PDB file of C-alpha atoms in Angstrom:
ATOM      1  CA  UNK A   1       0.000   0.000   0.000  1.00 58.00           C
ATOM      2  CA  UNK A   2       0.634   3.316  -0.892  1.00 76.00           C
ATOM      3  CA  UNK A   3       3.161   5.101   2.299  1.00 84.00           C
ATOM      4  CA  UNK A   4       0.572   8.290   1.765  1.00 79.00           C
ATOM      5  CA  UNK A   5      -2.653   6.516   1.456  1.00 80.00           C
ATOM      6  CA  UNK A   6      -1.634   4.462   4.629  1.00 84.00           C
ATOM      7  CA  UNK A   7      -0.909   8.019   6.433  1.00 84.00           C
ATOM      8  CA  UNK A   8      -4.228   9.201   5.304  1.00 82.00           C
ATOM      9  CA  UNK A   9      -5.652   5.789   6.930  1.00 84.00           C
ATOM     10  CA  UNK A  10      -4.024   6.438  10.027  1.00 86.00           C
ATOM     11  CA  UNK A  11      -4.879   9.999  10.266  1.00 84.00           C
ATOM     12  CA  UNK A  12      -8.667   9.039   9.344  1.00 84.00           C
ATOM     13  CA  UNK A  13      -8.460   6.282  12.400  1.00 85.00           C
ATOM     14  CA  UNK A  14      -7.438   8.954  14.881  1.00 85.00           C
ATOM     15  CA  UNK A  15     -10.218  11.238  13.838  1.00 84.00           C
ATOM     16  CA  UNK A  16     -12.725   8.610  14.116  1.00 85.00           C
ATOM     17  CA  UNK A  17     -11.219   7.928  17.636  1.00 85.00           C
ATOM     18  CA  UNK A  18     -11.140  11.712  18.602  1.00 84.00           C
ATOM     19  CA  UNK A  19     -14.975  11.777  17.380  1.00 82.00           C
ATOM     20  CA  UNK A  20     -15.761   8.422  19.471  1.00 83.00           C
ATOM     21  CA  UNK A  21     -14.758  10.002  22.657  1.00 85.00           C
ATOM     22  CA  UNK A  22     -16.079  13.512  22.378  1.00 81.00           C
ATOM     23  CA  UNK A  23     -19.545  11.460  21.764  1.00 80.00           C
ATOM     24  CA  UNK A  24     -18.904  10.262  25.368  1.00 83.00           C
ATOM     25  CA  UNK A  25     -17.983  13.467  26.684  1.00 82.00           C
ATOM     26  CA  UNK A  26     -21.515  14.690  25.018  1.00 79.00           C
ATOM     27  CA  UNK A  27     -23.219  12.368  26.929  1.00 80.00           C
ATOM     28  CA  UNK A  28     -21.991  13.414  30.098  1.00 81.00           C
ATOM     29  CA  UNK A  29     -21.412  17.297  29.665  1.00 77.00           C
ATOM     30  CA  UNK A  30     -24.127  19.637  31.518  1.00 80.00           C
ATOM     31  CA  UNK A  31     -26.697  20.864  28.286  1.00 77.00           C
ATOM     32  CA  UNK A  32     -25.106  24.140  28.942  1.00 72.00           C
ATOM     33  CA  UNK A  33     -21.702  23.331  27.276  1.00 72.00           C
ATOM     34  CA  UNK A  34     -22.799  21.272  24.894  1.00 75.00           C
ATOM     35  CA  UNK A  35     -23.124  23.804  22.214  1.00 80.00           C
ATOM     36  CA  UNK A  36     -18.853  23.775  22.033  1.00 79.00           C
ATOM     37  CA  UNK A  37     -18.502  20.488  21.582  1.00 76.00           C
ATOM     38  CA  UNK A  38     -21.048  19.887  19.076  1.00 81.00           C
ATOM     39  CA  UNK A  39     -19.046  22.263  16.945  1.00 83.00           C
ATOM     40  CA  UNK A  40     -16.065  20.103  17.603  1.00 82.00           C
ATOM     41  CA  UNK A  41     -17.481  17.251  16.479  1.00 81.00           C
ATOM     42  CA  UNK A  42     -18.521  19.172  13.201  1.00 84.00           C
ATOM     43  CA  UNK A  43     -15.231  20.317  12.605  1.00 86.00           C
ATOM     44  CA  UNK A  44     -13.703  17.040  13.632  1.00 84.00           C
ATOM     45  CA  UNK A  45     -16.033  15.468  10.980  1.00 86.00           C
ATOM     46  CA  UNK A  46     -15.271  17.850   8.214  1.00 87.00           C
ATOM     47  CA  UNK A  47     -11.386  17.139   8.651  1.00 87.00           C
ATOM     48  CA  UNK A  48     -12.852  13.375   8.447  1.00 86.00           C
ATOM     49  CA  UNK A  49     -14.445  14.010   5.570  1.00 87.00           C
ATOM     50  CA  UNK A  50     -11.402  15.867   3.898  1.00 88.00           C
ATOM     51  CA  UNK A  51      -9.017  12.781   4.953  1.00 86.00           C
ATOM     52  CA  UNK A  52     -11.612  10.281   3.104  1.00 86.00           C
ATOM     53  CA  UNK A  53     -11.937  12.099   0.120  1.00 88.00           C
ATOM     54  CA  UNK A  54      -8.149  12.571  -0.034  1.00 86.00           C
ATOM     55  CA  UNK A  55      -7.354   8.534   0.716  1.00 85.00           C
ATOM     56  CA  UNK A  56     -10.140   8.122  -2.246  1.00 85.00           C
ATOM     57  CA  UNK A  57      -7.903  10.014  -4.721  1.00 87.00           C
ATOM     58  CA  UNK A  58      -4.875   8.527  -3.413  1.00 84.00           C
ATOM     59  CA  UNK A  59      -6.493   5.098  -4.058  1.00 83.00           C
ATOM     60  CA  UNK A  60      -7.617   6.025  -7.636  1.00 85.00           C
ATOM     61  CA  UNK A  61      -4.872   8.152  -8.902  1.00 87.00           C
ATOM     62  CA  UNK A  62      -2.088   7.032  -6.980  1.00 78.00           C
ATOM     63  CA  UNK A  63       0.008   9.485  -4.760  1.00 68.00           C
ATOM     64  CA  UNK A  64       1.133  12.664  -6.674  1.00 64.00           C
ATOM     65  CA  UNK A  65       4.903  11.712  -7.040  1.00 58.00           C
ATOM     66  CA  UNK A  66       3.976   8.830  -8.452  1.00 53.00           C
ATOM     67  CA  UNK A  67       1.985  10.207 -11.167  1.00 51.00           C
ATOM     68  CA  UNK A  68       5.096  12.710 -11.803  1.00 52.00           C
ATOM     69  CA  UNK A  69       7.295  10.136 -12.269  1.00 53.00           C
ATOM     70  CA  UNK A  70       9.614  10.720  -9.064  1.00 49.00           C
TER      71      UNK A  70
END
């Protein structure tokens, strides 16, 4: 596999793990501070997104270097 695609993979796994426990910490924070956190979660899932979209590339195209020739 592909040493950028397999970054991408890991970054995507730590996201998912970051989103996984601020879904606990939702459950337990007071209603008044959960507004914060669900924009955390929003942004953490955009950056998510981004990741999976960019490991889809990588997976079709192949890394950028490698399409250079380098």
């Amino acid at each position: 596999m592909d040493d950028m695609v397999q970054a991408q993979i890991e970054e995507v796994s730590k996201l998912l793990l970051g989103l996984w426990e601020l879904s606990i910490l939702l459950e337990s924070t007071p209603e008044s501070r959960t507004s914060r956190l669900v924009e955390v979660v929003i942004e953490e899932s955009e950056l998510l997104l981004a990741e999976m979209v960019a490991i889809a590339y990588l997976q079709r195209n192949g890394s950028p270097a490698r399409a250079s020739g380098t």
